[in-house]
């Protein structure tokens, strides 16, 4: 018996019910199957402009082949690292004097 034919004699492709395709795939014409496919991962705004800009940069990877992703990821990583560094550079509230405060 062939793998492509079920026990009822119906081709395997016809025996499997067709699943509903996502709306996005219905509107996109069929193209090169090796072309990059956008993941459409939602990105929730954080309220921090620097972080939000870095996260939006991830959308650029959707249109690149896998070997092009590293440049985008490194850029995003650098932007997020800069945003964290900027948080450390801000002056914080004054430290209350404690038992080990400098006494003159």
Tab-separated table of C-alpha atoms in Angstrom, residues 8 11 14 21 23 27 30 36 42 45-46 56 58 68 74 76 83 89 91 94 100 103:
chain	number	residue	atom	x	y	z
A	8	UNK	CA	-10.283	3.656	1.860
A	11	UNK	CA	-5.623	10.052	-1.583
A	14	UNK	CA	-8.248	14.515	0.195
A	21	UNK	CA	-6.045	29.535	7.099
A	23	UNK	CA	-6.686	35.895	7.298
A	27	UNK	CA	-4.558	37.997	1.193
A	30	UNK	CA	1.818	32.605	-3.075
A	36	UNK	CA	11.104	35.210	4.595
A	42	UNK	CA	2.717	41.710	18.691
A	45	UNK	CA	4.488	49.471	24.081
A	46	UNK	CA	6.422	49.859	27.323
A	56	UNK	CA	9.967	48.093	16.855
A	58	UNK	CA	12.611	43.747	15.565
A	68	UNK	CA	20.308	38.824	8.191
A	74	UNK	CA	22.601	42.983	17.779
A	76	UNK	CA	18.183	45.815	19.322
A	83	UNK	CA	18.406	52.200	27.715
A	89	UNK	CA	23.187	57.145	34.995
A	91	UNK	CA	20.717	60.507	39.807
A	94	UNK	CA	19.499	61.123	48.202
A	100	UNK	CA	28.153	54.466	58.763
A	103	UNK	CA	31.134	62.089	60.422
